[in-house]
Structures are given as C-alpha cells and as structure tokens.
Coordinates of C-alpha atoms and ligand atoms in Angstrom, one line a residue:
M1 CA -114.2 53.7 -102.9
K2 CA -117.7 52.8 -101.8
K3 CA -120.5 55.4 -101.8
P4 CA -122.3 55.9 -98.5
D5 CA -126.1 55.4 -98.3
L6 CA -126.6 59.0 -97.2
E7 CA -124.9 62.3 -97.7
W8 CA -125.8 63.5 -94.1
L9 CA -126.8 61.7 -90.9
I10 CA -128.1 63.8 -88.1
V11 CA -128.3 62.4 -84.5
G12 CA -131.0 64.0 -82.3
A13 CA -134.2 65.8 -83.2
G14 CA -134.0 68.7 -80.8
F15 CA -133.5 72.4 -81.8
S16 CA -130.0 71.5 -83.1
G17 CA -130.9 68.5 -85.3
L18 CA -134.1 70.1 -86.6
G19 CA -132.2 73.3 -87.4
M20 CA -129.6 71.4 -89.3
A21 CA -132.3 69.4 -91.2
I22 CA -134.1 72.6 -92.2
A23 CA -130.9 74.2 -93.4
L24 CA -130.1 71.2 -95.6
L25 CA -133.6 71.2 -97.1
R26 CA -133.4 75.0 -97.7
E27 CA -130.2 74.2 -99.7
G28 CA -132.0 71.5 -101.7
R29 CA -130.0 68.7 -99.9
R30 CA -132.5 65.9 -99.3
N31 CA -130.2 62.9 -98.9
F32 CA -130.2 62.7 -95.1
V33 CA -131.9 61.1 -92.1
I34 CA -132.3 62.2 -88.5
L35 CA -131.9 59.4 -86.0
E36 CA -133.8 60.1 -82.7
K37 CA -133.9 57.7 -79.8
A38 CA -137.3 58.9 -78.6
E39 CA -140.6 58.5 -80.5
A40 CA -141.0 62.3 -81.1
L41 CA -139.0 65.3 -81.9
G42 CA -138.3 68.1 -79.4
G43 CA -135.2 67.2 -77.3
T44 CA -135.2 69.3 -74.1
W45 CA -138.7 70.6 -74.9
R46 CA -140.1 67.1 -75.3
D47 CA -138.4 65.7 -72.2
N48 CA -138.8 68.4 -69.7
T49 CA -142.5 68.4 -68.8
Y50 CA -142.2 69.4 -65.1
P51 CA -144.9 71.8 -63.8
G52 CA -144.0 75.4 -64.7
C53 CA -141.5 74.5 -67.3
A54 CA -140.9 77.5 -69.5
C55 CA -138.1 79.2 -71.3
D56 CA -136.1 81.8 -69.4
V57 CA -135.0 83.5 -72.7
P58 CA -137.7 85.6 -74.4
S59 CA -139.4 83.5 -77.0
H60 CA -139.2 86.1 -79.7
L61 CA -135.5 85.6 -79.5
Y62 CA -135.5 81.9 -78.5
S63 CA -136.7 80.7 -81.9
Y64 CA -135.2 80.2 -85.3
S65 CA -134.4 83.5 -87.1
F66 CA -136.0 82.3 -90.3
E67 CA -139.2 81.2 -88.7
Q68 CA -140.6 83.9 -86.5
N69 CA -143.7 82.9 -84.6
P70 CA -146.1 85.9 -84.2
R71 CA -148.4 83.9 -82.0
W72 CA -146.2 83.4 -78.9
S73 CA -148.7 83.7 -76.0
R74 CA -146.2 85.1 -73.6
L75 CA -142.9 86.8 -73.6
F76 CA -141.5 83.6 -72.0
A77 CA -143.4 80.8 -73.6
P78 CA -144.3 77.6 -71.7
Q79 CA -142.8 74.2 -72.7
Q80 CA -145.8 72.9 -74.6
E81 CA -145.9 76.0 -76.8
I82 CA -142.2 75.7 -77.6
W83 CA -142.6 72.0 -78.5
D84 CA -145.6 72.9 -80.7
Y85 CA -143.4 75.5 -82.5
M86 CA -140.9 72.8 -83.2
E87 CA -143.5 70.5 -84.6
H88 CA -144.8 73.4 -86.8
C89 CA -141.2 74.0 -88.1
A90 CA -140.9 70.3 -88.9
D91 CA -144.1 70.3 -90.9
K92 CA -143.6 73.6 -92.7
Y93 CA -140.1 72.8 -93.9
G94 CA -140.9 69.2 -94.8
V95 CA -138.6 67.5 -92.3
R96 CA -141.0 64.7 -91.4
P97 CA -140.0 62.1 -94.0
H98 CA -136.4 62.3 -92.7
F99 CA -137.1 61.3 -89.1
R100 CA -136.2 57.8 -87.9
F101 CA -137.7 57.6 -84.4
G102 CA -136.9 55.0 -81.9
Q103 CA -133.3 54.7 -83.3
E104 CA -130.8 55.1 -80.5
V105 CA -127.3 55.5 -81.9
V106 CA -124.7 53.3 -80.1
R107 CA -121.7 53.5 -82.3
C108 CA -120.3 55.8 -85.0
E109 CA -117.2 54.7 -86.9
W110 CA -115.2 56.7 -89.4
D111 CA -114.3 54.5 -92.4
E112 CA -111.0 55.9 -93.5
R113 CA -110.8 53.9 -96.8
H114 CA -114.2 55.1 -98.0
S115 CA -114.3 58.5 -96.2
F116 CA -117.7 58.0 -94.6
W117 CA -119.2 57.3 -91.2
R118 CA -120.8 54.0 -90.3
V119 CA -123.5 54.5 -87.7
V120 CA -125.0 51.6 -85.8
T121 CA -128.2 51.9 -83.7
K122 CA -129.4 49.9 -80.8
S123 CA -131.9 48.0 -83.0
G124 CA -128.9 46.7 -85.0
E125 CA -129.5 48.9 -88.1
T126 CA -126.4 50.4 -89.9
F127 CA -126.3 53.6 -91.9
T128 CA -123.4 55.1 -93.8
A129 CA -123.1 58.8 -94.4
R130 CA -120.6 61.2 -95.7
Y131 CA -121.2 63.8 -93.0
L132 CA -122.2 63.1 -89.4
V133 CA -123.9 65.8 -87.3
F134 CA -124.5 65.5 -83.6
G135 CA -127.4 67.5 -82.2
T136 CA -127.6 65.4 -79.0
G137 CA -127.5 68.4 -76.7
P138 CA -125.4 68.9 -73.5
L139 CA -128.5 68.9 -71.2
S140 CA -130.0 65.5 -72.0
Q141 CA -128.6 63.1 -69.4
P142 CA -130.0 63.7 -65.9
S143 CA -127.6 63.9 -63.0
Y144 CA -128.6 62.2 -59.7
P145 CA -126.8 63.0 -56.5
E146 CA -124.9 60.2 -54.8
I147 CA -126.8 59.9 -51.6
K148 CA -126.4 57.0 -49.2
G149 CA -129.5 54.8 -49.2
M150 CA -130.9 56.0 -52.7
D151 CA -132.2 52.5 -53.4
R152 CA -133.6 52.1 -49.9
F153 CA -136.2 54.8 -50.3
R154 CA -139.7 53.3 -50.8
G155 CA -141.7 56.2 -52.3
P156 CA -141.6 57.7 -55.7
A157 CA -138.3 59.4 -56.5
F158 CA -137.9 61.1 -59.9
H159 CA -135.8 63.7 -61.7
S160 CA -137.3 67.0 -62.9
Q161 CA -136.6 65.9 -66.5
R162 CA -138.5 62.6 -65.9
W163 CA -141.4 64.0 -64.1
D164 CA -143.9 61.4 -62.8
H165 CA -147.2 62.9 -63.8
K166 CA -149.1 59.9 -62.4
F167 CA -147.9 60.7 -58.9
D168 CA -150.5 63.0 -57.2
L169 CA -148.6 65.5 -55.0
E170 CA -151.7 66.6 -53.3
G171 CA -151.3 66.5 -49.5
K172 CA -147.9 64.8 -49.7
R173 CA -144.6 65.4 -47.8
V174 CA -142.0 66.0 -50.5
A175 CA -138.3 66.5 -50.5
A176 CA -137.1 68.6 -53.5
I177 CA -133.3 68.5 -53.9
G178 CA -131.6 71.3 -55.8
T179 CA -132.4 75.0 -56.4
G180 CA -131.3 75.5 -60.0
A181 CA -133.1 76.7 -63.1
S182 CA -135.6 73.8 -63.2
A183 CA -136.4 73.8 -59.4
I184 CA -137.2 77.5 -59.3
Q185 CA -139.8 76.8 -61.9
F186 CA -141.5 73.7 -60.4
V187 CA -141.3 74.7 -56.7
P188 CA -143.9 77.5 -57.0
Q189 CA -146.2 75.1 -58.9
I190 CA -146.1 72.2 -56.4
Q191 CA -145.9 74.3 -53.2
P192 CA -149.7 75.0 -53.0
K193 CA -150.5 71.3 -53.5
V194 CA -148.1 69.5 -51.1
K195 CA -148.6 69.2 -47.4
R196 CA -145.0 69.9 -46.7
L197 CA -142.1 70.8 -49.0
H198 CA -138.6 70.3 -47.7
L199 CA -136.4 72.2 -50.2
F200 CA -132.8 71.2 -50.1
Q201 CA -130.6 74.1 -51.1
R202 CA -126.8 73.5 -51.5
T203 CA -126.0 76.8 -53.1
P204 CA -128.6 79.6 -53.5
P205 CA -129.0 80.9 -57.0
W206 CA -129.0 84.6 -58.0
I207 CA -132.6 85.3 -59.1
M208 CA -133.7 88.5 -61.0
P209 CA -137.3 89.6 -61.4
K210 CA -138.9 87.9 -64.5
P211 CA -140.3 90.5 -66.9
D212 CA -142.8 87.9 -68.2
R213 CA -146.2 89.0 -69.6
A214 CA -148.9 87.8 -71.9
V215 CA -148.6 89.0 -75.5
S216 CA -151.9 90.6 -76.3
P217 CA -153.9 89.5 -79.3
G218 CA -153.4 93.0 -80.8
V219 CA -149.6 92.7 -80.6
Q220 CA -149.8 89.1 -82.0
R221 CA -151.8 90.5 -85.0
L222 CA -149.3 93.3 -85.4
F223 CA -146.5 90.8 -85.6
E224 CA -148.5 88.7 -88.1
R225 CA -149.1 91.7 -90.4
V226 CA -145.8 93.5 -89.9
P227 CA -143.0 90.9 -89.4
A228 CA -140.5 93.7 -89.4
A229 CA -142.0 94.8 -86.0
Q230 CA -141.3 91.4 -84.5
R231 CA -137.8 91.4 -86.1
A232 CA -137.1 94.8 -84.4
L233 CA -138.2 93.3 -81.1
R234 CA -136.0 90.3 -81.6
N235 CA -133.0 92.3 -82.6
T236 CA -133.5 94.6 -79.6
L237 CA -133.7 91.6 -77.2
W238 CA -130.6 90.1 -78.8
T239 CA -128.6 93.3 -78.4
I240 CA -129.6 93.9 -74.8
M241 CA -128.7 90.3 -73.9
D242 CA -125.4 90.4 -75.7
L243 CA -124.5 93.7 -73.9
R244 CA -125.2 91.8 -70.6
G245 CA -122.7 89.2 -72.0
F246 CA -119.9 91.9 -71.7
G247 CA -120.4 91.8 -67.9
F248 CA -119.8 88.0 -67.9
S249 CA -116.8 88.0 -70.1
V250 CA -115.1 91.3 -69.9
A251 CA -116.1 93.2 -66.8
P252 CA -117.5 90.9 -64.1
G253 CA -117.4 93.9 -61.6
I254 CA -120.5 95.3 -63.4
L255 CA -122.4 92.3 -62.0
R256 CA -122.4 93.9 -58.6
W257 CA -125.3 96.0 -59.8
T258 CA -127.2 92.8 -60.8
E259 CA -126.5 91.4 -57.3
Q260 CA -128.1 94.5 -55.7
Q261 CA -131.2 94.1 -57.9
C262 CA -131.4 90.4 -56.8
I263 CA -131.0 91.2 -53.1
A264 CA -133.7 93.9 -53.4
H265 CA -135.9 91.2 -55.1
I266 CA -135.4 88.9 -52.1
E267 CA -136.1 91.6 -49.6
R268 CA -139.3 92.6 -51.4
Q269 CA -140.6 89.1 -51.6
V270 CA -139.4 87.4 -48.4
P271 CA -140.5 89.1 -45.1
D272 CA -138.5 86.8 -42.8
K273 CA -135.0 88.4 -42.4
A274 CA -133.4 85.1 -41.3
L275 CA -134.7 83.4 -44.4
Q276 CA -133.6 86.3 -46.6
K277 CA -130.0 85.8 -45.4
R278 CA -130.1 82.1 -46.3
L279 CA -131.3 82.9 -49.8
I280 CA -128.6 85.4 -50.6
P281 CA -125.7 83.8 -52.6
D282 CA -122.1 84.5 -51.6
Y283 CA -120.5 84.3 -55.0
R284 CA -120.4 86.7 -57.9
A285 CA -123.6 86.9 -59.9
G286 CA -123.2 85.2 -63.3
C287 CA -120.7 82.6 -62.0
K288 CA -123.7 80.2 -62.1
R289 CA -126.6 80.9 -64.5
I290 CA -128.6 84.0 -63.3
L291 CA -132.2 82.9 -63.0
L292 CA -135.5 84.7 -63.5
A293 CA -138.6 84.2 -61.3
D294 CA -141.3 86.2 -59.6
D295 CA -143.0 83.3 -57.9
Y296 CA -140.1 81.4 -56.4
Y297 CA -139.3 83.5 -53.3
P298 CA -143.0 83.9 -52.4
A299 CA -143.4 80.1 -52.6
V300 CA -140.3 79.5 -50.4
A301 CA -141.7 81.9 -47.8
Q302 CA -144.9 79.9 -47.4
P303 CA -145.4 78.2 -44.0
N304 CA -145.6 74.7 -45.6
V305 CA -142.0 75.1 -47.1
E306 CA -138.8 74.4 -45.2
L307 CA -135.6 75.6 -46.7
V308 CA -133.0 73.0 -45.7
T309 CA -129.3 74.0 -46.0
E310 CA -127.8 71.2 -44.0
P311 CA -126.1 68.6 -46.2
I312 CA -128.1 65.4 -46.9
V313 CA -126.6 62.4 -45.0
E314 CA -128.9 59.6 -46.3
L315 CA -132.2 58.4 -47.5
R316 CA -134.1 55.8 -45.5
E317 CA -137.3 53.9 -46.4
H318 CA -139.6 56.8 -45.6
S319 CA -137.4 59.7 -44.6
I320 CA -134.5 61.9 -45.5
V321 CA -131.7 62.5 -43.0
T322 CA -129.5 65.5 -42.5
R323 CA -127.0 66.3 -39.8
D324 CA -129.7 68.2 -37.9
G325 CA -132.4 65.6 -38.1
E326 CA -134.7 63.2 -39.9
R327 CA -137.7 64.3 -42.0
E328 CA -140.6 61.9 -42.9
I329 CA -141.3 62.1 -46.6
D330 CA -143.5 60.5 -49.2
A331 CA -141.5 61.4 -52.4
V332 CA -138.3 62.9 -53.6
I333 CA -137.8 65.1 -56.6
F334 CA -134.3 65.6 -58.0
G335 CA -133.8 69.1 -59.5
T336 CA -130.2 68.3 -59.7
G337 CA -129.3 69.1 -63.3
F338 CA -127.5 67.3 -66.0
R339 CA -124.3 65.4 -66.7
V340 CA -123.1 68.1 -69.0
T341 CA -119.6 67.0 -69.9
D342 CA -120.7 63.5 -70.3
F343 CA -122.9 64.0 -73.3
L344 CA -121.5 61.3 -75.6
S345 CA -122.1 58.4 -73.3
P346 CA -123.2 55.8 -73.9
M347 CA -122.2 56.2 -77.5
A348 CA -118.9 55.2 -79.0
V349 CA -117.6 57.6 -81.6
L350 CA -114.5 56.2 -83.4
G351 CA -112.5 58.6 -85.5
R352 CA -109.2 58.3 -87.3
G353 CA -107.3 55.2 -86.2
G354 CA -110.4 53.9 -84.4
R355 CA -109.8 56.4 -81.5
D356 CA -112.9 56.7 -79.4
L357 CA -113.9 60.3 -78.7
N358 CA -114.7 59.3 -75.1
D359 CA -111.0 58.5 -74.7
T360 CA -109.8 61.6 -76.6
W361 CA -112.0 63.6 -74.1
R362 CA -111.0 61.6 -71.0
N363 CA -109.2 64.6 -69.5
G364 CA -111.7 67.2 -70.7
I365 CA -113.8 67.9 -73.8
E366 CA -112.5 70.3 -76.4
G367 CA -113.1 71.1 -80.0
Y368 CA -112.7 73.7 -82.6
L369 CA -115.4 76.5 -82.6
G370 CA -117.3 73.9 -80.6
T371 CA -118.3 72.3 -83.9
M372 CA -115.4 70.0 -85.0
V373 CA -113.0 67.8 -83.2
S374 CA -109.5 67.1 -84.6
G375 CA -109.2 63.4 -85.5
Y376 CA -112.9 63.1 -86.4
P377 CA -113.3 64.0 -90.0
N378 CA -116.6 65.1 -91.5
F379 CA -118.1 65.3 -88.0
F380 CA -119.9 68.3 -86.8
M381 CA -121.2 68.8 -83.2
L382 CA -123.9 71.3 -82.5
L383 CA -123.6 72.9 -79.1
G384 CA -120.3 71.2 -78.6
P385 CA -117.5 72.2 -76.2
N386 CA -117.4 75.9 -75.2
T387 CA -120.5 77.0 -77.0
G388 CA -122.8 77.4 -74.0
L389 CA -124.1 80.8 -72.9
G390 CA -125.2 82.4 -69.7
H391 CA -126.7 85.4 -71.3
N392 CA -128.4 84.8 -74.7
S393 CA -130.3 82.3 -76.9
M394 CA -128.7 79.0 -77.6
I395 CA -130.7 78.8 -80.9
F396 CA -128.6 81.7 -82.1
M397 CA -125.5 79.7 -81.5
I398 CA -127.0 76.6 -83.2
E399 CA -127.8 78.6 -86.4
A400 CA -124.3 80.0 -86.5
Q401 CA -122.8 76.5 -86.2
V402 CA -125.2 75.1 -88.9
H403 CA -124.1 77.9 -91.2
W404 CA -120.4 77.3 -90.5
A405 CA -120.7 73.5 -91.1
L406 CA -122.5 74.1 -94.4
Q407 CA -119.8 76.5 -95.5
V408 CA -117.1 74.0 -94.6
V409 CA -118.9 71.3 -96.7
K410 CA -119.4 73.6 -99.6
G411 CA -115.6 74.4 -99.4
I412 CA -114.6 70.8 -99.5
E413 CA -117.1 70.1 -102.3
S414 CA -115.7 73.0 -104.4
R415 CA -112.2 71.7 -103.8
G416 CA -113.1 68.2 -104.8
A417 CA -112.1 66.7 -101.5
S418 CA -113.7 63.8 -99.7
S419 CA -113.1 64.8 -96.1
V420 CA -112.2 67.6 -93.8
D421 CA -110.5 67.6 -90.4
V422 CA -109.2 70.2 -88.0
R423 CA -105.4 70.6 -87.8
P424 CA -104.4 69.5 -84.3
R425 CA -102.2 72.5 -83.8
E426 CA -105.0 74.9 -84.7
Q427 CA -107.4 73.2 -82.3
A428 CA -104.8 73.4 -79.6
S429 CA -104.1 77.1 -80.1
Y430 CA -107.8 77.8 -80.4
N431 CA -108.4 76.2 -77.0
A432 CA -105.4 77.8 -75.4
R433 CA -106.9 81.2 -76.3
V434 CA -110.4 80.2 -75.2
Q435 CA -109.1 79.0 -71.8
Q436 CA -106.9 82.1 -71.4
R437 CA -110.0 84.3 -72.0
L438 CA -112.2 82.3 -69.7
S439 CA -109.7 82.7 -66.9
Q440 CA -110.6 86.5 -66.9
T441 CA -114.4 85.9 -66.8
V442 CA -117.0 85.7 -64.1
W443 CA -117.1 81.9 -64.5
A444 CA -113.6 81.8 -63.1
S445 CA -114.5 83.9 -60.1
G446 CA -114.5 81.0 -57.7
C447 CA -117.9 79.3 -57.5
H448 CA -118.5 75.6 -58.1
S449 CA -120.7 75.3 -61.2
W450 CA -121.6 72.7 -63.9
Y451 CA -119.7 74.9 -66.4
L452 CA -116.5 73.5 -64.9
D453 CA -115.4 69.9 -65.4
K454 CA -113.9 67.6 -62.7
N455 CA -110.5 69.3 -63.3
G456 CA -112.0 72.8 -62.8
K457 CA -111.6 73.5 -66.5
N458 CA -114.5 75.5 -68.2
T459 CA -115.3 73.3 -71.2
T460 CA -118.9 74.5 -71.6
V461 CA -119.1 78.3 -72.0
W462 CA -118.3 80.5 -74.9
P463 CA -115.9 83.1 -73.6
G464 CA -117.3 86.1 -75.4
I465 CA -120.6 87.6 -76.7
T466 CA -122.6 85.9 -79.4
A467 CA -121.9 88.6 -81.9
E468 CA -118.2 87.5 -81.9
Y469 CA -119.2 83.8 -82.3
W470 CA -121.4 84.8 -85.2
L471 CA -118.6 86.8 -86.9
R472 CA -116.2 83.9 -86.4
T473 CA -118.6 81.4 -88.0
R474 CA -119.4 83.4 -91.1
R475 CA -116.6 82.0 -93.2
P476 CA -114.4 79.0 -92.3
N477 CA -110.7 79.6 -92.2
F478 CA -109.5 76.7 -94.4
A479 CA -105.9 77.3 -93.3
H480 CA -107.1 75.7 -90.0
L481 CA -108.6 72.7 -91.8
E482 CA -107.0 69.7 -93.4
L483 CA -108.7 68.5 -96.6
D484 CA -108.3 64.9 -97.8
P485 CA -107.7 65.2 -101.5
A486 CA -109.1 61.7 -102.3
P487 CA -111.8 62.3 -104.9
L488 CA -115.4 61.5 -104.1
P489 CA -116.8 58.4 -105.8
T490 CA -119.3 58.9 -108.5
V491 CA -122.2 56.5 -109.1
I492 CA -122.6 54.9 -112.4
E493 CA -126.0 53.8 -113.8
S494 CA -126.0 50.3 -112.6
G495 CA -125.6 51.5 -109.0
E496 CA -122.0 50.4 -109.0
T497 CA -119.5 53.0 -107.8
A498 CA -116.5 54.2 -109.6
T499 CA -113.8 56.7 -108.6
L500 CA -112.8 59.1 -111.3
Ligands
LIG1 P1 -128.8 73.1 -62.4 O1 -129.0 74.5 -62.7 O2 -127.5 72.4 -62.6 O3 -129.2 73.0 -60.8 C1 -129.0 71.8 -60.1 C2 -129.3 72.1 -58.7 O4 -129.1 70.9 -58.0 C3 -128.3 73.1 -58.1 O5 -129.0 73.9 -57.1 C4 -127.3 72.2 -57.4 O6 -126.6 72.8 -56.3 C5 -128.2 71.1 -56.9 N1 -127.4 69.8 -56.7 C6 -126.8 69.1 -57.7 N2 -126.2 68.0 -57.1 C7 -126.5 68.1 -55.8 C8 -126.3 67.2 -54.7 N3 -125.5 66.1 -54.9 N4 -126.8 67.6 -53.5 C9 -127.5 68.7 -53.4 N5 -127.8 69.5 -54.4 C10 -127.3 69.2 -55.6 O7 -129.9 72.1 -63.1 P2 -131.2 72.5 -63.7 O8 -132.0 73.4 -62.8 O9 -131.9 71.3 -64.2 O10 -130.8 73.4 -64.9 C11 -129.8 73.0 -65.8 C12 -129.6 73.9 -66.9 O11 -130.7 73.7 -67.8 C13 -129.7 75.4 -66.6 O12 -128.5 75.9 -66.1 C14 -130.1 76.0 -67.9 O13 -129.1 76.1 -68.8 C15 -131.1 74.9 -68.4 N6 -132.5 75.2 -68.1 C16 -133.0 76.2 -68.8 C17 -134.3 76.6 -68.5 C18 -134.8 77.7 -69.3 O14 -135.8 78.2 -68.9 N7 -134.2 78.0 -70.4 C19 -135.0 76.0 -67.5 C20 -134.4 74.9 -66.8 C21 -133.1 74.5 -67.1 P3 -125.2 73.5 -56.6 O15 -125.5 74.8 -57.2 O16 -124.6 73.6 -55.2 O17 -124.4 72.7 -57.5

C-alpha cells in the first residue's frame, strides 16, 4: 500500500475550508494543503463585492465561535470587514503556509487499492491525500437567466457576484434583474447614481426591518476586555434565531405574524398604494429566505425607479423588451442568484468503482448529515446537501460539521482502519426522514425557490433547528458507517512504505 503525500486535502478557502484548516492545526495536524482556484482566501466574501454587500446575520454570531471579534463596526458587518476577519483568522492560526492559490481542482479520484484520494488540478498538478474535504460552498456558481438575445446586448452585463467596478453607473439607464438577498442590498446603493433603474421583479421577497446599528467604541472596548459579555450576546442571538427556526420547521402558521410585520414595513416606507400591492408577496413568509433591509423600499419608491413585473421577453442591442414594451438601457445587472444544486461542476469526483458523484447525484443531491456521501470514502463535504438554513448562521453549521468529521477520523484511527464510508441503507433512511420532515415545513408551502431542485425536492435546507444538528454531530454513530479494516501503511526510514 502506498502512502499518500498528504493526510488531508481541503478544496476551497472560504469559511468552510478555513474553518477545517484551523481545526486541524488546533489538533496539531499539519500535513495538509488547501487548494483554492482564486488568488486569495475568502470564498463568498472575496467574490461578492457589489455595492452594499453585507451579512444579513449579525456578525457577533456570523463568525467562528473560537475567534470572537470584539471590533465589529456594525451589528451587520460589511463585506470587506468580514473578509478582513477571515484574513486575520488565517494569520492568527498559522494557515498561510497551507494555501495553494490558483489551483483549480478538476478531478478527484478515490484509489481503492491504496485508500487515498488522487486530486488533479487544472495546472496539471496531482496531489494524493488520505482525507478529502470539500469547502466549495453552494453559492459560488452564478446563475444567469435564459433570456432570448443575451449575446445581442451591446452594453455591460454582469452578475452581482462579478460586479464590474470599472463601469461608472452615474447617469446610466440600468436594468436590474432579480429582487433577492443580493439585489435588495445593491439597489439602494445604485439608485441615487443611475438616471433610471428598471427593476425586474419576478417574485417579491418578504423583507423585515433590519435592526442594524454601529457598535460604539465603548461597546467594542467592553467586548475586548470582557469576552464573556460578547459571548453572552452571541448566545442570545443564536437562541433567538434558533427559536425563529421553529416557525420554519414546526409551526409555519406562526409566520403570519412575520408577514404582518413585513406588510407594515412596506406601508410605512412606500407611500404609493398601487406600488405597495406589487411589493407584497403572495406566499408564506419563510418559504424563500426572509430578507432584512431598511433602505430597499425607500429606494424602490424613488421617481427614477420603475418596478417591472412583466416577464422579460428578450434583450436587444440597446434595450430590454417585456410584453408591455421596450426600454432603452445602457447596462444589465443580474441579481439572479446561484446554481445551488450544481455545486460540483465542473469537477469530476470519482468514488468507489470510479462512479462520478455528478452521476450519483443526477436525480438529486443527497448525503449523510450533509457531510458524507455513500460510495465516496474518506470524503467530507462542508455545507453539503440539506445543511442550508433560513434562520441562523451557516458558520455554526460548518463548525458542527468540522467537529463531526474530525470525530469520524479519530474513530477510524483508533480502530486502525484506513477508510470510512456511509452504509447505503443508513444514508437512504436518513434522507427519507429528512424529506418526510421537510414535507411539513414552510419550504413545502408551495412557493418556487432555489431550495428545491428541478424535481421539486428540497435538497438544500436542514429540516430542523441548528441545536438539533449540533446534537447530532457531537458523536458519530459508527453503526451507520462502514470501516475498511485494511491497515494503514507505515513509513520506514528510507521513505519506502511498508504495511504492517
Ligand atoms: P436569490 O435570493 O436566489 O435571488 C435571485 C433573484 O433573481 C430572485 O428574485 C429571483 O426571482 C430572480 N430570478 C432568478 N432567475 C430569474 C429569471 N430567469 N428571470 C427573472 N428573475 C429571476 O439570489 P441572491 O440574491 O444572489 O441570494 C442568494 C443567496 O445568497 C441568498 O438566499 C442568501 O442565502 C445568500 N446571500 C446572503 C446574503 C447575506 O447577507 N448573508 C446576501 C446576499 C446573498 P424568483 O424569486 O422568482 O426566483
């Protein structure tokens, strides 16, 4: 049996990959690399630089539990500050030497004979590692609408995640397509600059007031000197948000109260009754992500903004056409979200018997605790299938997954095994239960959302509250896992490998 070059290989340097790397280092495990296709760490918080980009989960919660940042400038920190925080974490925990930037993974192959993964990058380099961790994130591949004439349009056209900062919006006629989490943040920023903003809304989102505020220097000092005070705030935020999760997963009826708050928010901020009506959603709040904003509705109510609800028919050289007419435009901005259930492509991930995970998932993605997939030994996915949230911090989920993956590996090490896989029957019964529970939740209340795949199956959201996920990931249930008893190779002095 050959020994791999590395013990661990992590793909992606966002919050997931960085969190995994820090956990390994804190355990004294140094034999790993992080392959990242870009030239910097940061994932979502590196790529999304659109004006107004900020987190809509409070920063004192949306951060690693082991690295509290007492200096958050606002309750909901802006993108640059979150990215800086990640850079700080990489420095503080000594992750830098492990990064390999500009390395896009194209193929991962499980070598059954030697029980390791062989990972090939676009540049042609090959790495072998005992354990493979994907921290590639479900929201990294932009989704563009299929509009007739997309390639005919002559002006700048870009996605919110690929913002063209060189393009000066001042005095321009702009079409913004989509009214999701990203759009409601950039619309208020660009509205005062543009001459005319045609905002294409297919489905209005439910939007709550955003309780954002600056964190005063006094409070920052308090958090610096008394970390327990910041921890108390974090725990309170987590508890409140998890309680909200009950509404999503157990009692969607409670969300009627949220709807009333959102409608009152529209009525306060939009004077025009006809416009108010067009902004009020007709589906249960929470079925799509509930958004937070205080500046979106006032921006939409400005005279230079037109809310267009007619479907788009086509793009022409200098215009956008709907059923009710043609509008001359200088630029198009797509706030149209991400290809969520497509997050492996364009990678090939070949597990047992050379089976590509893209094929395994052809009819829908599924895993076990959103972290392992049967048939893909020693492979851990962070924020994999059914780990998404509509109500709490994704970093909490990442930390729970990282903990679980490490417990699994410690378990196989202590049992002297070389690989671990999920028993297919256990994965099937786990998913049957997840789907049965999801059928009772707000996400199954009838709206069309990116939580559902092309077959209408919810493969993205965790069906319960985060406290339950945390409990389930404290200790692996080894009865659900299959260990390969083949002993690990040991290395003899010459560098040769022998199996004891
Ligand atoms: P999104 O929430 O999926 O919104 C996409 C928008 O584009 C929706 O309004 C959608 O309408 C519209 N759309 C999609 N395809 C369209 C088409 N062919 N024609 C017309 N409209 C179309 O995407 P996002 O705003 O980029 O946000 C994605 C996710 O990123 C969020 O749900 C959230 O999890 C995360 N995010 C988080 C933050 C944060 O602060 N933490 C900020 C931004 C994003 P329909 O609703 O009709 O599909």
